[in-house]
Coordinates of C-alpha atoms in Angstrom, one line a residue:
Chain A
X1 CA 15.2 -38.3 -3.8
X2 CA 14.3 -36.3 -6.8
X3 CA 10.6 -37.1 -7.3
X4 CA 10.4 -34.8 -10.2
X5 CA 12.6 -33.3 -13.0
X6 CA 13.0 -31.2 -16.0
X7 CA 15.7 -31.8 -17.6
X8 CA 16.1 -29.1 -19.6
X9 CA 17.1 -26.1 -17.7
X10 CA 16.6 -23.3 -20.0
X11 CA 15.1 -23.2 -23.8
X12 CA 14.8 -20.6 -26.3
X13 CA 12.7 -20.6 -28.8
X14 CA 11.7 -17.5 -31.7
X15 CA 8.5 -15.8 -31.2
X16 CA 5.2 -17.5 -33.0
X17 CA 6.7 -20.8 -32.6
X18 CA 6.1 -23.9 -30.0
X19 CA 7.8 -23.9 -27.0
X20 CA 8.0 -27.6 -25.1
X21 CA 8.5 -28.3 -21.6
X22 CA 9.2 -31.2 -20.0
X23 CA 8.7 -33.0 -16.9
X24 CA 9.3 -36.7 -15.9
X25 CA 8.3 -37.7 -12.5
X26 CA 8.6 -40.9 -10.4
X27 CA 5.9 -41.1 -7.6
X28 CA 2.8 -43.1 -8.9
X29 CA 0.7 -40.9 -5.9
X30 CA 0.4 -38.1 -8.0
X31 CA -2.7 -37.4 -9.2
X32 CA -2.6 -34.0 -9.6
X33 CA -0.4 -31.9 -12.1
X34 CA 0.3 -28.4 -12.5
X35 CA 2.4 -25.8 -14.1
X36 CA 3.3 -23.0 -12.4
X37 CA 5.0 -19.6 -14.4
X38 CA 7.3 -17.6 -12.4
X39 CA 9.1 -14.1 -12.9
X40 CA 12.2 -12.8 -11.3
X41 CA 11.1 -11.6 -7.8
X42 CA 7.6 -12.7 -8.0
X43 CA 6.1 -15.9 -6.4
X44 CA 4.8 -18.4 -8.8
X45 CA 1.6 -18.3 -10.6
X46 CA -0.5 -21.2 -11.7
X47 CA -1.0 -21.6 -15.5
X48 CA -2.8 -24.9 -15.9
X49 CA -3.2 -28.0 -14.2
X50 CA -4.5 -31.7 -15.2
X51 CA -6.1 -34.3 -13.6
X52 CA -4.5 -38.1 -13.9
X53 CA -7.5 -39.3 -15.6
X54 CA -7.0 -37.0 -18.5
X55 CA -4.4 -36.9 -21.1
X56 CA -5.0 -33.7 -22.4
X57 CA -6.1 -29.9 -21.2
X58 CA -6.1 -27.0 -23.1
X59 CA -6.6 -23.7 -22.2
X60 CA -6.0 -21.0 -24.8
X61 CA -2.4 -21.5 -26.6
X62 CA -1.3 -23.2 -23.5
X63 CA -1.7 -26.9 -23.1
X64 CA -0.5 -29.8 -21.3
X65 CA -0.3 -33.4 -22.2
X66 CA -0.2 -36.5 -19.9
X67 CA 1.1 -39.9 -20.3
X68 CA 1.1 -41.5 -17.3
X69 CA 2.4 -45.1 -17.9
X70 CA 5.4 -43.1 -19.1
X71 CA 5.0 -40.7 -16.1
X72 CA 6.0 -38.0 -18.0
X73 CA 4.1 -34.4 -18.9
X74 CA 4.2 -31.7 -21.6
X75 CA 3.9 -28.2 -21.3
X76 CA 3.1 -26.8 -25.0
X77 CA 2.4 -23.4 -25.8
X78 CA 2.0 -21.7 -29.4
X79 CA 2.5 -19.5 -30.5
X80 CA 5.2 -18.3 -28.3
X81 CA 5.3 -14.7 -27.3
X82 CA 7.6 -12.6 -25.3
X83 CA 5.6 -12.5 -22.6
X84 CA 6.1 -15.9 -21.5
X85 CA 10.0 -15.4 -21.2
X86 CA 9.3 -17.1 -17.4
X87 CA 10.4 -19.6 -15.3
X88 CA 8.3 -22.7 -16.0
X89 CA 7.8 -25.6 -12.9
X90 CA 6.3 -28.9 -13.1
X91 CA 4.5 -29.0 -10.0
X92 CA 2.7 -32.8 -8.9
X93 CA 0.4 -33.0 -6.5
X94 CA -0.9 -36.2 -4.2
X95 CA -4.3 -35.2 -3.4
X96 CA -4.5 -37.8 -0.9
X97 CA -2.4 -36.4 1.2
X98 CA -1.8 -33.2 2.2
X99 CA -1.7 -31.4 -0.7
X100 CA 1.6 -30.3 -0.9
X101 CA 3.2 -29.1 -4.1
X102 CA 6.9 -31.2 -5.3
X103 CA 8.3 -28.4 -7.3
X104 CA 10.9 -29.5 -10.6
X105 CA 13.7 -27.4 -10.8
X106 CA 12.6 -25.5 -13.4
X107 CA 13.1 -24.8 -17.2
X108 CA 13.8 -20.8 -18.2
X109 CA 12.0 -20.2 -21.7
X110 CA 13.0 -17.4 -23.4
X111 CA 11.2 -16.2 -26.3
X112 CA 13.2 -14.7 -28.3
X113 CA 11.2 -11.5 -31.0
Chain B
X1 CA -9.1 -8.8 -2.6
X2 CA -5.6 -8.8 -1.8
X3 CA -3.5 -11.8 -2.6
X4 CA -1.1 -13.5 0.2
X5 CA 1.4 -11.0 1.6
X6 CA 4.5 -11.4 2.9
X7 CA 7.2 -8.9 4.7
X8 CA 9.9 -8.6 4.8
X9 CA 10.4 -8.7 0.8
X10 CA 14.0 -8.5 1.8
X11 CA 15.8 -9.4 4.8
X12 CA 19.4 -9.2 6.2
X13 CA 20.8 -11.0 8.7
X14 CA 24.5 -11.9 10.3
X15 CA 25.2 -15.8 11.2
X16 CA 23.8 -16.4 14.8
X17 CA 21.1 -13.8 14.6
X18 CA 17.5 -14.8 14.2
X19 CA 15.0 -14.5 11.1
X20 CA 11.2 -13.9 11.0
X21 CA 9.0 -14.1 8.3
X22 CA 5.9 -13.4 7.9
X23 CA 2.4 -14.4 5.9
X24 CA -1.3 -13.6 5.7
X25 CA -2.7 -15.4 3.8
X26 CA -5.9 -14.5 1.3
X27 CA -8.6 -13.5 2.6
X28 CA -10.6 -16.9 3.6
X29 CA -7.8 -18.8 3.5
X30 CA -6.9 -20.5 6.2
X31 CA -4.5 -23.5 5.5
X32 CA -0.9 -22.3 4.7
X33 CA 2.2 -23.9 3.5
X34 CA 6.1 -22.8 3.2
X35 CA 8.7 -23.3 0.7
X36 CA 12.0 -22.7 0.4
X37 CA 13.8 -22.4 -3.4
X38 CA 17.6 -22.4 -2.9
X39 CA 20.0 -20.9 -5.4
X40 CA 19.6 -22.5 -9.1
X41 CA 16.8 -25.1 -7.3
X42 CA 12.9 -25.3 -7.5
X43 CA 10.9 -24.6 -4.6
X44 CA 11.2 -27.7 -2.0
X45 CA 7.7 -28.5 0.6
X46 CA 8.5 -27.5 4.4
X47 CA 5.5 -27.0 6.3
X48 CA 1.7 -27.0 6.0
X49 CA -0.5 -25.4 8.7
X50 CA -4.2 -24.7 9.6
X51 CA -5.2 -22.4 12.0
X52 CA -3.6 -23.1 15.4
X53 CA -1.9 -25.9 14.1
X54 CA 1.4 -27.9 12.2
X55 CA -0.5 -30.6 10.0
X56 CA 2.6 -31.8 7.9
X57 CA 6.3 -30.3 8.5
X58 CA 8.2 -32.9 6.8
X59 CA 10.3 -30.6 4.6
X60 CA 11.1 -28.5 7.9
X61 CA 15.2 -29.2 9.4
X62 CA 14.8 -30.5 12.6
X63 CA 16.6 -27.7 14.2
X64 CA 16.4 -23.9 14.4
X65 CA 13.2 -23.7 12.2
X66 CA 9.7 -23.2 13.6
X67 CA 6.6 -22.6 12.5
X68 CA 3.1 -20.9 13.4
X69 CA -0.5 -19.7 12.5
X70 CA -1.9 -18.2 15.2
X71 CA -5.6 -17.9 15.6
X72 CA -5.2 -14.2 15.3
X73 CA -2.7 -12.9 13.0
X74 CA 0.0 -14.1 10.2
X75 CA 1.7 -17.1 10.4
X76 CA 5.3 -17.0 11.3
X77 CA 8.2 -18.8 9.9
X78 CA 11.5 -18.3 12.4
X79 CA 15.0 -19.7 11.7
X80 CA 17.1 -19.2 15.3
X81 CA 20.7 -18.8 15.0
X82 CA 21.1 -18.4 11.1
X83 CA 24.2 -19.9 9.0
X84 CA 24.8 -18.7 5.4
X85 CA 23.1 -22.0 3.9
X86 CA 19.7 -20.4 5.1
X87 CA 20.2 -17.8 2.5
X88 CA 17.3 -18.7 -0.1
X89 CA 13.8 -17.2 -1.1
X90 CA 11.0 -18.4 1.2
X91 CA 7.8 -18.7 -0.3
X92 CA 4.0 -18.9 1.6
X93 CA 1.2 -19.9 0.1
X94 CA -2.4 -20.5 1.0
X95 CA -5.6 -22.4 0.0
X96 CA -9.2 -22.2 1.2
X97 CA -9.2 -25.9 2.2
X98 CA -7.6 -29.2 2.2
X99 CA -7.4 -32.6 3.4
X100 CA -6.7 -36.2 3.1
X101 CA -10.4 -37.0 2.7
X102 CA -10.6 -34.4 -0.2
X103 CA -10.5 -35.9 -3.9
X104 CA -10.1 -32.7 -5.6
X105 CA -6.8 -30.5 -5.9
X106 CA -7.1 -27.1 -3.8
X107 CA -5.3 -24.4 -5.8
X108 CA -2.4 -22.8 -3.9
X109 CA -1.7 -19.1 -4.2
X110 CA 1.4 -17.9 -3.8
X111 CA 2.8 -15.0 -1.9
X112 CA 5.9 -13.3 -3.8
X113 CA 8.6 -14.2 -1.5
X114 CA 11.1 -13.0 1.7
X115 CA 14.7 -13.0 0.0
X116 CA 16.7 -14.3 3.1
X117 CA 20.6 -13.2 3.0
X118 CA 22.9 -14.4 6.0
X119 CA 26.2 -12.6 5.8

């Protein structure tokens, strides 16, 4: 029972430009979404969340859109820099329960210079 | 102030032997939850805890795995009698609080991971 995917499991996209990620999910619970960065041998870090009764949240050149009668988010960050060459997860979370985090499987970006 | 820490980074271990990882959590912390990310897989839920106690192991197999946070000390993840399809990174993390009653997300910080290899 896959609650959440990204389908795309690695992107590459030139320096300066937009990088997309994507992330469908199924579970009307959610209230919560995050994205969370990760590096080779590192834990995850969190990068930005939003709320369900938002369809936008920006924070810096990072920022994620919501639409939730499609159930599906956006991860959009421009420009691009090398820097974010990372593992990106989707990350819903049902604050009404126990606040556990349903991971996607991930989309690689790598920015290319 | 020292994010979640976790040791071993890296552990070996033949089939049949036993695994234990451990986590401490941020200071103030004290509610902690385990994932596990197989090969080519995102991380997948197993256990939350509070101090002293198992709120929600759901994602945890039924057999061989246990979990603890002792009132004193970090909490303990232990796989008994280890087979090759343990072999994944386990990840801890911890928040300050949370709840069912609580409307707001608490932000999890994660710890950077035990590699777990059964040969």
């Amino acid at each position: 029972d896959q609650q959440v995917k990204q389908n795309s499991p690695s992107l590459s996209v030139q320096e300066g430009r937009i990088s997309i990620l994507n992330c469908d999910y199924t579970n009307s619970m959610f209230d919560y979404f995050l994205w969370y960065k990760k590096y080779p041998a590192e834990g995850p870090t969190f990068l930005i969340s939003i709320s369900s009764i938002k369809d936008k949240n920006e924070d810096g050149r990072f920022t994620v859109f919501l639409n939730k009668s499609a159930k599906h988010l956006s991860l959009h960050i421009v420009p691009s820099q090398p820097g974010d060459s990372a593992v990106y997860f989707c990350a819903p979370v049902n604050s009404g329960g126990y606040q556990k985090v349903t991971f996607g499987t991930g989309t690689k970006l790598q920015v290319i210079p | 102030n020292a994010g979640v820490m976790q040791n071993p980074r890296h552990l070996v271990r033949r089939r049949g032997q036993e695994a234990r990882l451990r986590c401490s959590p941020m200071k103030g912390h004290s509610h902690v939850y385990w994932y596990r990310q197989l090969p080519e897989e995102g991380l997948k839920f197993m256990v939350y805890l509070q101090k002293e106690n198992i709120i929600d192991e759901s994602g945890m197999p039924k057999e061989r795995f246990s979990a603890e946070f002792p009132k004193e000390g970090p909490s303990i993840l232990r796989i008994q009698q280890v087979v090759r399809g343990d072999s994944a990174a386990y990840f801890c993390a911890s928040s300050p609080a949370s709840g069912r009653k609580t409307s707001s997300y608490n932000e999890q910080f994660f710890g950077p991971g035990t590699r777990l290899t059964v040969l």
